[in-house]
Short mmCIF file of C-alpha atoms in Angstrom, two decimals:
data_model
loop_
_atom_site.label_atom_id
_atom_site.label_comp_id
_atom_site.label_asym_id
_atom_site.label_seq_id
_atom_site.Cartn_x
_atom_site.Cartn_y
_atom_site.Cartn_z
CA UNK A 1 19.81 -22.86 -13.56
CA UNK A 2 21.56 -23.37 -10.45
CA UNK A 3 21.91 -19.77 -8.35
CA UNK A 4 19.61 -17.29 -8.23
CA UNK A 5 19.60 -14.21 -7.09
CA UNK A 6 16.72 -12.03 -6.29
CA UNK A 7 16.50 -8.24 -5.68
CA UNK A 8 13.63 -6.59 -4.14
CA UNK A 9 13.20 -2.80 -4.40
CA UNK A 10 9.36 -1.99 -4.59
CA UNK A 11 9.07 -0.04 -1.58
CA UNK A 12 11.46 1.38 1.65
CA UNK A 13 12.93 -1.67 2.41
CA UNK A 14 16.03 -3.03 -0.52
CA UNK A 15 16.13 -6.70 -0.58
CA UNK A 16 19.24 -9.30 -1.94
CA UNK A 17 19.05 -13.13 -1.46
CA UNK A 18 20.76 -15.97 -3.31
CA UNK A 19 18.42 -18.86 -4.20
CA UNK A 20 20.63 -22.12 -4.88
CA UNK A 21 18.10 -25.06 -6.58
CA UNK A 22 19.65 -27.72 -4.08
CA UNK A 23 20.46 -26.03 -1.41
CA UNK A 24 17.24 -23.32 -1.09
CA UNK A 25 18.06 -20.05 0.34
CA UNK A 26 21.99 -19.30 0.84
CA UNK A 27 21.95 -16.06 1.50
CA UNK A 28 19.93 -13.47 2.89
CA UNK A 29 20.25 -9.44 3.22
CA UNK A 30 17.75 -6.45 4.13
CA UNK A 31 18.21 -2.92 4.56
CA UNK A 32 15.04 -0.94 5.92
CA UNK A 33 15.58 2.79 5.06
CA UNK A 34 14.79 4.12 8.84
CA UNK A 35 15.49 7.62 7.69
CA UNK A 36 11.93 7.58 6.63
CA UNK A 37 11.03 7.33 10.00
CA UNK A 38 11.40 11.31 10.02
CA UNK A 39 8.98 12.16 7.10
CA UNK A 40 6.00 9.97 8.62
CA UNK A 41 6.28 7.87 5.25
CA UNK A 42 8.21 6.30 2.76
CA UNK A 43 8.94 9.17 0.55
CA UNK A 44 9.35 7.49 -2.77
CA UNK A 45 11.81 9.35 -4.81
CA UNK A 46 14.05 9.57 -1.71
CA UNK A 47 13.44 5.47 -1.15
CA UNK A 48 14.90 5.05 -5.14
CA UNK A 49 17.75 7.10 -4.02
CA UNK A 50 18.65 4.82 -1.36
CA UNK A 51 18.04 1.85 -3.15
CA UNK A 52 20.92 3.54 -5.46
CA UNK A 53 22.96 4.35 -3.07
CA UNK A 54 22.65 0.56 -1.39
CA UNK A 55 22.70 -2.30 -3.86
CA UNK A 56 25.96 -2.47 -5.04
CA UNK A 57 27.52 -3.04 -2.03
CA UNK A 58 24.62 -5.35 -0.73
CA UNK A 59 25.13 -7.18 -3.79
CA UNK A 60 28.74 -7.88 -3.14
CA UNK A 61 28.53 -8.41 0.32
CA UNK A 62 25.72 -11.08 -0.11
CA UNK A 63 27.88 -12.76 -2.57
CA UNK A 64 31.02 -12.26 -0.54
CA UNK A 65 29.08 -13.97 2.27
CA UNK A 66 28.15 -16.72 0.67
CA UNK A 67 31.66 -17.46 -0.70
CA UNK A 68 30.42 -16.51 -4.29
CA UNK A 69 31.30 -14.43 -7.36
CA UNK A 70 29.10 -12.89 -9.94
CA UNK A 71 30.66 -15.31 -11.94
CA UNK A 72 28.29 -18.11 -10.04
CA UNK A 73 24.99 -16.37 -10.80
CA UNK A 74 22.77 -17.97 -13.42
CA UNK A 75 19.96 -15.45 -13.50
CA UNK A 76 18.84 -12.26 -11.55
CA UNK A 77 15.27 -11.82 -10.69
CA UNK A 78 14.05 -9.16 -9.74
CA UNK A 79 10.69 -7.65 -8.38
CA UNK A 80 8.86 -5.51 -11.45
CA UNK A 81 5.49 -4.85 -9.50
CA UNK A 82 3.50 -3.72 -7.90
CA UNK A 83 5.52 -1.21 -6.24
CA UNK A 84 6.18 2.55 -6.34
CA UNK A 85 7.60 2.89 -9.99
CA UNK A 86 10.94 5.14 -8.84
CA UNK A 87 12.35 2.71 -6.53
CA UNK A 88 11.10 -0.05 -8.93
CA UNK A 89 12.92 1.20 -11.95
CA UNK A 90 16.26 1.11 -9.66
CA UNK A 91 16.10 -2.59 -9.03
CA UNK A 92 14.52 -3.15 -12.44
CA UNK A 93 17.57 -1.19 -13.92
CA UNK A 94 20.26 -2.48 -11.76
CA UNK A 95 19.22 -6.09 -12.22
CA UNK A 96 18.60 -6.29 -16.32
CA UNK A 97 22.27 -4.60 -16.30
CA UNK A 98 24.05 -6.95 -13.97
CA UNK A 99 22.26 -9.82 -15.56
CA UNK A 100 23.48 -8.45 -19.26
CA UNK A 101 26.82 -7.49 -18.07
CA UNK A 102 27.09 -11.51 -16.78
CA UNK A 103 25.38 -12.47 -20.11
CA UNK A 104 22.76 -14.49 -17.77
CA UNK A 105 19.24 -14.13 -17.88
CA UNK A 106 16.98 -11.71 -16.31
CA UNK A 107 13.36 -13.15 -14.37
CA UNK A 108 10.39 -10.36 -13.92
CA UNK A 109 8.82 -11.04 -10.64
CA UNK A 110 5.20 -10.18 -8.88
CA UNK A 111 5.97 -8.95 -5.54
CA UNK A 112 3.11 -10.20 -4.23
CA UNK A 113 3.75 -13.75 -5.84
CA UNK A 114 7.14 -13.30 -3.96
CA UNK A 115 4.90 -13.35 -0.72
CA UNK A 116 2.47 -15.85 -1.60
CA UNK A 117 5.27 -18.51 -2.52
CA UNK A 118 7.83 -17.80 0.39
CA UNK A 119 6.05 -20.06 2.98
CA UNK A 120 7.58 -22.43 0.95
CA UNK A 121 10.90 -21.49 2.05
CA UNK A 122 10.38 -22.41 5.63
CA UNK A 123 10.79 -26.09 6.91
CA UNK A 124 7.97 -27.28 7.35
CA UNK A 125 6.40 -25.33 4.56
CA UNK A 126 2.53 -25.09 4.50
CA UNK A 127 1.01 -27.73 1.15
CA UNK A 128 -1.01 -26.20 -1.56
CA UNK A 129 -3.46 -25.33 -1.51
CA UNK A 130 -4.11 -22.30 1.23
CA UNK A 131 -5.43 -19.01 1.61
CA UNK A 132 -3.32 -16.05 2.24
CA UNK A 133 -3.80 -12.41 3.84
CA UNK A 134 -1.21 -10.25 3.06
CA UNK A 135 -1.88 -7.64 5.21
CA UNK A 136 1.24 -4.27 5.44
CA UNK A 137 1.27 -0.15 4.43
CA UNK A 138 0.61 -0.64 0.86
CA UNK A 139 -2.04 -4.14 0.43
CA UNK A 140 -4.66 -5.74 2.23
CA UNK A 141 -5.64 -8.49 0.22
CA UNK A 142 -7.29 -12.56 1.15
CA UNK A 143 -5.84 -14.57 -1.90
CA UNK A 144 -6.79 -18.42 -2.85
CA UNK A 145 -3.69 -20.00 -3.51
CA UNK A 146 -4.42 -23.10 -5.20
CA UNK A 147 -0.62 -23.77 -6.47
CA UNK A 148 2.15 -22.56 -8.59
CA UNK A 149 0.43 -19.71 -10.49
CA UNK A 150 -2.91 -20.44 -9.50
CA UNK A 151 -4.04 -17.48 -7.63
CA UNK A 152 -7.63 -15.78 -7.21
CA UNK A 153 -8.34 -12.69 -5.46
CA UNK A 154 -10.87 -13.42 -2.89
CA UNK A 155 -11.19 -9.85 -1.48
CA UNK A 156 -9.54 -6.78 -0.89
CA UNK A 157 -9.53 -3.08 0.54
CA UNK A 158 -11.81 -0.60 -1.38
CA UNK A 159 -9.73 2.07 0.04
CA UNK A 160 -7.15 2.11 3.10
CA UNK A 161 -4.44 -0.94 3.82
CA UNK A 162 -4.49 -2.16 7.53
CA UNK A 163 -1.03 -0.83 7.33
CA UNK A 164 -2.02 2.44 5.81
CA UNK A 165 -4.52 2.70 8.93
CA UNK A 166 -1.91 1.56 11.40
CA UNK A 167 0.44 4.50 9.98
CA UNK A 168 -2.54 7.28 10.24
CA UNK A 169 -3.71 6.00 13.77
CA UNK A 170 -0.38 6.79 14.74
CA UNK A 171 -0.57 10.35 13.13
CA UNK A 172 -3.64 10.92 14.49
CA UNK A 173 -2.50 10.21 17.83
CA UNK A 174 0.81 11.72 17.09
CA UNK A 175 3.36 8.68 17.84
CA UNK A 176 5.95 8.15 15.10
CA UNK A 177 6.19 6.21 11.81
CA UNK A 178 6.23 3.49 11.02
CA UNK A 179 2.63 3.31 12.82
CA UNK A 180 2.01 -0.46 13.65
CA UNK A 181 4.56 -0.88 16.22
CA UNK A 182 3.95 2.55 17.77
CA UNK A 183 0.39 1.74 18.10
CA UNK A 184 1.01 -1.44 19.55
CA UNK A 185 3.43 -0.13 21.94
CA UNK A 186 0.72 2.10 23.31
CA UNK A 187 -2.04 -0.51 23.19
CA UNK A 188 -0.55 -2.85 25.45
CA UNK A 189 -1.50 -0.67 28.09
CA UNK A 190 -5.02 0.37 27.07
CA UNK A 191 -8.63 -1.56 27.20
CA UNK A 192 -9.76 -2.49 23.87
CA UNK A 193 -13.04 -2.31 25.63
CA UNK A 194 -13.54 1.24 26.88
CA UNK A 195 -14.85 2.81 23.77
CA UNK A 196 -16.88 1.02 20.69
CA UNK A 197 -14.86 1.07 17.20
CA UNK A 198 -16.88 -0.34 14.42
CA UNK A 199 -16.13 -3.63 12.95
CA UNK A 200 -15.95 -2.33 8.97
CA UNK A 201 -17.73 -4.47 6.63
CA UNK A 202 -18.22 -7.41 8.73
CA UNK A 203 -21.64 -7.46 8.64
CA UNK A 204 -22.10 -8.28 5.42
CA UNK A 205 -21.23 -10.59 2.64
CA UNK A 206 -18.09 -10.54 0.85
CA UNK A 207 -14.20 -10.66 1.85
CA UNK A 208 -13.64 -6.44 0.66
CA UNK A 209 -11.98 -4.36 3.16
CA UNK A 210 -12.16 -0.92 4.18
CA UNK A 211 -10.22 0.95 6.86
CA UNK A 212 -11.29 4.34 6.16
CA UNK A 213 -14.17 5.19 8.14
CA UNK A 214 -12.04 3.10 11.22
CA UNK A 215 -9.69 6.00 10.47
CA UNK A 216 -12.26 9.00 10.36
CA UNK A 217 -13.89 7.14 13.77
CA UNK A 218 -10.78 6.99 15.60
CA UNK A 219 -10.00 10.89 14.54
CA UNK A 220 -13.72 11.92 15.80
CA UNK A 221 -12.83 9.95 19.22
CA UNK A 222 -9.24 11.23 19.60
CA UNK A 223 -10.77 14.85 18.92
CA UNK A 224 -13.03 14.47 22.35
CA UNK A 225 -10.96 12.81 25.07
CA UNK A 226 -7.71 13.40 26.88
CA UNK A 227 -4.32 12.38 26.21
CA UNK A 228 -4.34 10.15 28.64
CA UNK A 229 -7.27 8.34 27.19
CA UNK A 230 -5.02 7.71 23.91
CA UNK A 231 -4.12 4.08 25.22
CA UNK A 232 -7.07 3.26 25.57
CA UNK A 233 -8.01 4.31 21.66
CA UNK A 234 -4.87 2.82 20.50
CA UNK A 235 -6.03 -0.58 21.97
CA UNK A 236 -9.57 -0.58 20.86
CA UNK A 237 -8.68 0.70 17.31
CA UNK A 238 -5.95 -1.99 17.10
CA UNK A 239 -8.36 -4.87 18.05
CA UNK A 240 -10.91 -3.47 15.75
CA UNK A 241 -8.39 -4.14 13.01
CA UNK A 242 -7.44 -7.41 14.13
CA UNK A 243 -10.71 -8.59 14.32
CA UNK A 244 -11.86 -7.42 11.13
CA UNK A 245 -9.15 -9.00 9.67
CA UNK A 246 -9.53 -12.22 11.35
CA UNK A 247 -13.49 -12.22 10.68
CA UNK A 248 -12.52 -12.23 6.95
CA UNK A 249 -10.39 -14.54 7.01
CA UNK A 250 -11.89 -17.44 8.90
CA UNK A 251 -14.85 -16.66 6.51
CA UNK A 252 -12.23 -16.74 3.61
CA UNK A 253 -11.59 -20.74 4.65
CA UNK A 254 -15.03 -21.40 5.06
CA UNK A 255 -15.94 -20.37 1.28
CA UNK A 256 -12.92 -21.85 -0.31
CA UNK A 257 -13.47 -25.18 2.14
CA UNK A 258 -9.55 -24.49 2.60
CA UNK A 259 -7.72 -25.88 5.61
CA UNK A 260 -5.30 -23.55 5.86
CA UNK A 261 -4.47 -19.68 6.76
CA UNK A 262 -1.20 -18.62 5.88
CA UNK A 263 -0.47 -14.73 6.86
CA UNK A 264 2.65 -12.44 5.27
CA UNK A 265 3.02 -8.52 4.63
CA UNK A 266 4.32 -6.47 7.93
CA UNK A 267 1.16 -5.88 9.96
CA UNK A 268 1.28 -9.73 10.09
CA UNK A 269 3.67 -9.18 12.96
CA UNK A 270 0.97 -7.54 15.18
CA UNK A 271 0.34 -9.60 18.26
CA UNK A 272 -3.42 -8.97 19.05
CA UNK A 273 -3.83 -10.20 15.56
CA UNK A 274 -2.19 -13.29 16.13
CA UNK A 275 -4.43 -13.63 18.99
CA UNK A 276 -7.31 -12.97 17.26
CA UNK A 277 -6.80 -15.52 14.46
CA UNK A 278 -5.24 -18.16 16.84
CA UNK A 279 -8.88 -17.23 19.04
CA UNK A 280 -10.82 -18.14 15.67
CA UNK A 281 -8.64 -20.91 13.68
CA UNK A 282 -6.64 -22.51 16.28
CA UNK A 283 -4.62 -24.68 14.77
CA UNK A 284 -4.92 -23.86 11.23
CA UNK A 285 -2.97 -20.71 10.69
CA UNK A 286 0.60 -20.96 9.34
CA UNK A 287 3.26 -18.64 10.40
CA UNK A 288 6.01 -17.56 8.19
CA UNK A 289 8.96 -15.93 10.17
CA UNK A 290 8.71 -12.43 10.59
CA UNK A 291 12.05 -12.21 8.56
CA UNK A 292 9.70 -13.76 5.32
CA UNK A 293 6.70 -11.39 6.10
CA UNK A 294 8.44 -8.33 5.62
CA UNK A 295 9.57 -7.31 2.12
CA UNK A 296 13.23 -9.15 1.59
CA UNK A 297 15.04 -10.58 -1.67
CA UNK A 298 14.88 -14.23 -0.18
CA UNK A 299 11.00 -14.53 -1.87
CA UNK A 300 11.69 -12.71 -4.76
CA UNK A 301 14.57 -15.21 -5.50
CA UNK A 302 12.62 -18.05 -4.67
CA UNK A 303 9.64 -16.83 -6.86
CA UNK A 304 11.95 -16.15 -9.67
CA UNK A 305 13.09 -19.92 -10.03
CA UNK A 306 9.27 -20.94 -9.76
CA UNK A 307 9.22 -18.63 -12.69
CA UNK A 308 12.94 -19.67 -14.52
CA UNK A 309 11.02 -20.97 -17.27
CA UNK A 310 10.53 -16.82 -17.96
CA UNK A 311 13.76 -15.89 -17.78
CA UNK A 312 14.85 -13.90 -20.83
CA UNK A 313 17.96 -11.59 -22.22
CA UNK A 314 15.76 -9.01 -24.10
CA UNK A 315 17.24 -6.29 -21.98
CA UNK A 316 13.84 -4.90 -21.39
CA UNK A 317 13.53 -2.55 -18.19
CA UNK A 318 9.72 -3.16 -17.64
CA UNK A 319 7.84 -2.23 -14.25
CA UNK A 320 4.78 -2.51 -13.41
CA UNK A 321 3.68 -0.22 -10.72
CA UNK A 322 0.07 -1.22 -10.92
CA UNK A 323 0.11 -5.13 -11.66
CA UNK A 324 -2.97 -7.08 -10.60
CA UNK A 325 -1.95 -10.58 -9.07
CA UNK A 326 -4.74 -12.95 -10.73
CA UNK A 327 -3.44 -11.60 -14.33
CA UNK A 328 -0.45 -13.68 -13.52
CA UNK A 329 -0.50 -18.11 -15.74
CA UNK A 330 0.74 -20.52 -13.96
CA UNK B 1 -13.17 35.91 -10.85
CA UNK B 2 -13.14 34.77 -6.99
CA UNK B 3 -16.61 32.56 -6.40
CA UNK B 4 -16.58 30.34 -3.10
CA UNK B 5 -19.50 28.40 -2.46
CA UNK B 6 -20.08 26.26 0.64
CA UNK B 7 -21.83 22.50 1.13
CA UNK B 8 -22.98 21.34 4.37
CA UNK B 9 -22.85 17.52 4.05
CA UNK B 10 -24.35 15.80 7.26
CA UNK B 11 -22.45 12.23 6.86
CA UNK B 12 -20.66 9.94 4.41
CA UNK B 13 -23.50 9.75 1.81
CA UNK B 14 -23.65 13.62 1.66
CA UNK B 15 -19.79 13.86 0.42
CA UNK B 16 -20.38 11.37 -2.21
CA UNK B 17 -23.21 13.17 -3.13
CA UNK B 18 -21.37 16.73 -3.57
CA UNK B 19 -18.97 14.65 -5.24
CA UNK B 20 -21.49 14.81 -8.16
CA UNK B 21 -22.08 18.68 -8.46
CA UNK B 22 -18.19 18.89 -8.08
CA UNK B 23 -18.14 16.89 -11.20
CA UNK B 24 -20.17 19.39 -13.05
CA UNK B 25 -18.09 21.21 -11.86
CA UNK B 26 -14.80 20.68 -12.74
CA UNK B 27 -15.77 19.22 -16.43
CA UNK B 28 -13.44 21.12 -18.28
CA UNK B 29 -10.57 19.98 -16.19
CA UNK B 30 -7.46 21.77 -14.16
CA UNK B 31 -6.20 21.43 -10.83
CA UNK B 32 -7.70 21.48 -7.47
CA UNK B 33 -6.18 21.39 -4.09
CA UNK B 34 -8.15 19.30 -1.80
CA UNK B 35 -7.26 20.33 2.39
CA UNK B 36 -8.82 19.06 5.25
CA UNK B 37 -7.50 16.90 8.35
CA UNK B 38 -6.74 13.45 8.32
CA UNK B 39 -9.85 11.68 7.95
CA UNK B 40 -12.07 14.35 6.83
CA UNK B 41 -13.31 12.89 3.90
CA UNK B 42 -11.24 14.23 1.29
CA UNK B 43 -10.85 10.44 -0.66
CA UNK B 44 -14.58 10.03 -0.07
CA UNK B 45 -15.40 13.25 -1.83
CA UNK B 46 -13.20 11.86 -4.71
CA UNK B 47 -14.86 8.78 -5.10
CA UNK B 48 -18.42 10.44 -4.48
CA UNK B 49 -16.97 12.80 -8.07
CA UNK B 50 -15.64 9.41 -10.09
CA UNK B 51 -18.65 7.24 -9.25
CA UNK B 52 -20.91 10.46 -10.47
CA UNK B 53 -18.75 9.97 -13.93
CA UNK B 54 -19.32 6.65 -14.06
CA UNK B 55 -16.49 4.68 -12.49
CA UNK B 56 -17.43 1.67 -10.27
CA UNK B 57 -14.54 0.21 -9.70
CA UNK B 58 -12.13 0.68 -6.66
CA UNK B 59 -11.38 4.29 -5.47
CA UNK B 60 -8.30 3.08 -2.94
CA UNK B 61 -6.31 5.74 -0.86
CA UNK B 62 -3.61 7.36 -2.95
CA UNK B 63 -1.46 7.75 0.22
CA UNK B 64 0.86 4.60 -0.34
CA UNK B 65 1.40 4.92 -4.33
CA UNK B 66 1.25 8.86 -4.53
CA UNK B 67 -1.22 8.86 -7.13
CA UNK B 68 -3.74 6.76 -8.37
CA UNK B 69 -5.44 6.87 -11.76
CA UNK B 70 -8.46 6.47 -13.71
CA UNK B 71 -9.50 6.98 -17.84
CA UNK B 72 -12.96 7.49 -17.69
CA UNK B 73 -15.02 7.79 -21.16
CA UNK B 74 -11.45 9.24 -22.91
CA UNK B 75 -10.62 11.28 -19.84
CA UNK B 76 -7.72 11.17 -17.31
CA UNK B 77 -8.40 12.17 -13.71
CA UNK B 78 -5.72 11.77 -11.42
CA UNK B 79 -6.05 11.32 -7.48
CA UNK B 80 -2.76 12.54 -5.85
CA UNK B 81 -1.84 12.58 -2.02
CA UNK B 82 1.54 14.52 -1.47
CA UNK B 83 1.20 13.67 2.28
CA UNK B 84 4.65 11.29 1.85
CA UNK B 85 7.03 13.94 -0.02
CA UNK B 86 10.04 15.08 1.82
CA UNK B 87 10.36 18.10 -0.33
CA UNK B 88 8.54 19.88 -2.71
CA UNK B 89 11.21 19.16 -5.26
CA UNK B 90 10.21 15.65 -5.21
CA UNK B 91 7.22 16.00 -7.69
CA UNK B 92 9.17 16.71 -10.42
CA UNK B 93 9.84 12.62 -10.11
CA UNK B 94 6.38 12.33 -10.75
CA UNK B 95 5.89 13.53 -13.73
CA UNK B 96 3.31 15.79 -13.06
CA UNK B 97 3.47 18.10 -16.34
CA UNK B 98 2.60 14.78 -18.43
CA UNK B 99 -0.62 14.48 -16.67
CA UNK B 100 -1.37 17.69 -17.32
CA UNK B 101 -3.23 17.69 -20.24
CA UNK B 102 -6.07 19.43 -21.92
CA UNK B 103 -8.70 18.22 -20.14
CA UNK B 104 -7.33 15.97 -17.25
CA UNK B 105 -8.19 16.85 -14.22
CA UNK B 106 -5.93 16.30 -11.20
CA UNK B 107 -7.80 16.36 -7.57
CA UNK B 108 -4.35 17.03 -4.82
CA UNK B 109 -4.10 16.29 -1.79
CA UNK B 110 -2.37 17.83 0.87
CA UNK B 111 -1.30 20.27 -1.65
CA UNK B 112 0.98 22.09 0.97
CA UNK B 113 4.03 19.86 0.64
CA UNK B 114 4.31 20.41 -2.66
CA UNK B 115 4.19 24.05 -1.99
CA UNK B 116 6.81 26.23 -4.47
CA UNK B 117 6.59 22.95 -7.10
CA UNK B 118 2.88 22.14 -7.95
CA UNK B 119 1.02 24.35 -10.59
CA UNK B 120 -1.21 26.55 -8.65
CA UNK B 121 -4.83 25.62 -8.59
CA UNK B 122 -7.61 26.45 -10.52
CA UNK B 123 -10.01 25.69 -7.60
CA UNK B 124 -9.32 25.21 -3.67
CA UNK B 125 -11.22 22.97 -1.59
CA UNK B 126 -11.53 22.82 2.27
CA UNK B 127 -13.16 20.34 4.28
CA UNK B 128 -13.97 21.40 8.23
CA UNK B 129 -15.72 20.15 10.74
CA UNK B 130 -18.67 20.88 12.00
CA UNK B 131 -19.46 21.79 15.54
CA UNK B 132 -22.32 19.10 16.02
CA UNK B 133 -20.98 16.55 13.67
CA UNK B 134 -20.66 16.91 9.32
CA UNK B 135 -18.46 18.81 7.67
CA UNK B 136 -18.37 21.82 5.91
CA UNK B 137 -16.79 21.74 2.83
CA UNK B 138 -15.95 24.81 0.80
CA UNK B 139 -14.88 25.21 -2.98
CA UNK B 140 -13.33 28.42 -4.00
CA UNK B 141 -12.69 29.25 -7.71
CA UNK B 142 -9.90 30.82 -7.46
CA UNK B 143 -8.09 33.95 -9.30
CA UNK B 144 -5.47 32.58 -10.84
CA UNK B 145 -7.89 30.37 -12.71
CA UNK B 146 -8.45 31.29 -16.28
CA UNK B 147 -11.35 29.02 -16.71
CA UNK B 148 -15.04 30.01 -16.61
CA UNK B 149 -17.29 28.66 -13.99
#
């Protein structure tokens, strides 16, 4: 099994890489659907619609690109959870048909194994074994990655993502979607200092999150001062995030006596909480390019040859919308 | 039949805790539209009503996924935020009428985007503020209910 490739449709953004076994990644597309940008969301049956409307010419141009064929491919993979289960079933669909139509076989892939495994695709790549916070809209998660299908939830959010948080900050202090890099915008002219946002569930045991009553605090505070205090929320709510999230995961490497931090999902991306970690684990926090951090195709064919020994041609169209990531072997 | 009663909740604890009665409450199952601001505590009153059934495990925010949901002793209760639909039309995709069942019980929020689509309500119910902090939370049977309180 020589070329892979991988197609990535659980949420706004529709993903297409080619995987090559020698060479690694040889090809690379994304297409974020910024339309979304207008509804404050990803609206999900609209996203599936998109993801229609783009893969088949994503598909060829990635192949085009890369001086390929369908002929070339060996086996699709394709992302099957967790996801939204509309725009899932379009790259589920799409893939099991293109992979029957070349009479190759199809691989079912965990998005979030996608992320855990794509630090692997940079040079250097990060050894096993390392902890990973996948932090964007959807997941907030600290996961012990101990190798190739070895994974064990360490903690989680019990309600909100940091993403999820971002995104209603920014509703709350009416900026547009999506909310991380609004807030930020409007942070980096506030003091994180001026008023006190709580720290949520830092002190005490255990590496659970939970954004929501950062979310009802920052409403309460937004409700009593001026407009032209909103910077100033913006800032402290954004470095109460970051460092929650750091908090947890410096005590994530102390429990697992791990050595390393590696960080992926979009909120990754936020600056003060790179600071923050760099502040509290200099030195032993990897950084995957944003281009891997975000959802793209390039992990899910990468994941899917860790997982070639899967591949099948049972034609099955299976998603998994809900899909926890420690039911996955090695 | 048009009943409204109304819960004064001082903090956090209090929703969970009226998340109990509301249990009681709706035991026979049906629809309820759940308004309030962002923040208000509408996900909090949900978990308050599936921990008072039983459930322990996670109660996350249905705003990413649409819906989220549980089978508790036989039962299906489904946690819905329509915050993220472009149109009204939209819930169709989510197959709404097959969660609809005898005695499911589907808790909706920010029922007004799926305004013209979603089955009307068999109870309504409003979180506020309070001037001097908690909320005021009212739940309305309402008249196009058939079901007896």
């Amino acid at each position: 099994m020589q070329n892979i490739i991988g197609i990535e449709t659980s949420c706004d953004e529709t993903g297409v890489a080619l995987y090559n076994a020698d060479r690694g990644l040889v090809g690379d597309l994304v297409y974020t659907q910024a339309d979304h940008a207008a509804y404050g969301g990803v609206v999900p049956e609209l996203a599936s619609r998109d993801h229609v409307r783009k893969l088949p010419g994503m598909i060829r141009e990635l192949l085009d690109r890369a001086e390929m064929t369908a002929r070339d491919l060996d086996a699709v993979a394709y992302t099957a959870g967790p996801g939204l289960a509309g725009a899932l079933l379009v790259g589920a669909s799409t893939s099991v048909a293109l992979a029957a139509a070349l009479d190759v076989p199809a691989i079912a892939v965990h998005h979030m194994e996608g992320h855990l495994l794509s630090p692997l695709l940079e040079d250097p790549a990060p050894d096993f074994p390392f902890v990973a916070l996948l932090v964007s809209g959807g997941h907030t998660m600290l996961v012990a990655v101990e190798g190739f299908g070895r994974y064990r939830l360490l903690g989680e959010t019990l309600d909100d993502a940091a993403g999820e948080a971002f995104d209603k900050t920014a509703r709350l202090l009416g900026l547009g979607y999506p909310g991380g890099p609004e807030v930020a915008r409007l942070a980096e002219t506030g003091d994180p200092d001026r008023f006190d946002f709580p720290r949520p569930m830092t002190n005490r045991p255990g590496l659970d999150f939970s954004f929501s009553g950062l979310k009802t605090h920052t409403r309460e505070l937004v409700a009593r001062v001026a407009p032209e205090d909103h910077a100033d929320v913006a800032a402290g709510f954004e470095q109460a995030v970051a460092e929650t999230l750091a908090i947890k995961c410096k005590r994530a490497l102390k429990e697992t006596r791990m050595q390393r931090l590696v960080i992926a999902g979009g909120v990754s991306a936020n600056t003060r909480l790179r600071a923050e970690l760099e502040r509290r684990l200099s030195g032993r926090v990897y950084y995957p390019s944003l281009k891997l951090c975000t959802d793209n195709g390039a992990m899910i064919a990468h994941a899917g040859w860790y997982r070639r020994a899967e591949a099948n041609r049972d034609g099955m169209i299976a998603v998994r919308p809900r899909w926890p990531i420690d039911s996955l072997a090695g | 039949m048009n009943q409204s009663r109304t819960f004064e909740p001082a903090d956090e604890s209090g929703t969970m805790a009226l998340g109990a009665e509301l249990a009681e409450l709706f035991a026979g199952g049906g629809i309820v539209y759940l308004s309030g601001d962002l923040g208000a505590g509408k996900t909090t009153l949900v978990r308050g009503l599936l921990r008072a059934l039983g459930f322990s495990g996670r109660v996350k925010s249905p705003s990413y996924g649409l819906i989220e949901s549980y089978t508790i002793d036989g039962r299906d209760i489904h946690h819905l935020d329509l915050y993220r639909l472009g149109h009204g039309e939209e819930i169709a995709y989510l197959g709404l009428e097959d969660l609809l069942s005898q005695d499911s019980l589907l808790l909706v929020e920010w029922p007004e985007r799926g305004e013209g689509w979603l089955p009307a309500p068999d109870w309504r119910v409003r979180i506020d503020d309070r001037a001097g902090g908690g909320r005021s939370i009212t739940v309305q049977q309402t008249k196009e209910s058939t079901q007896s309180a």
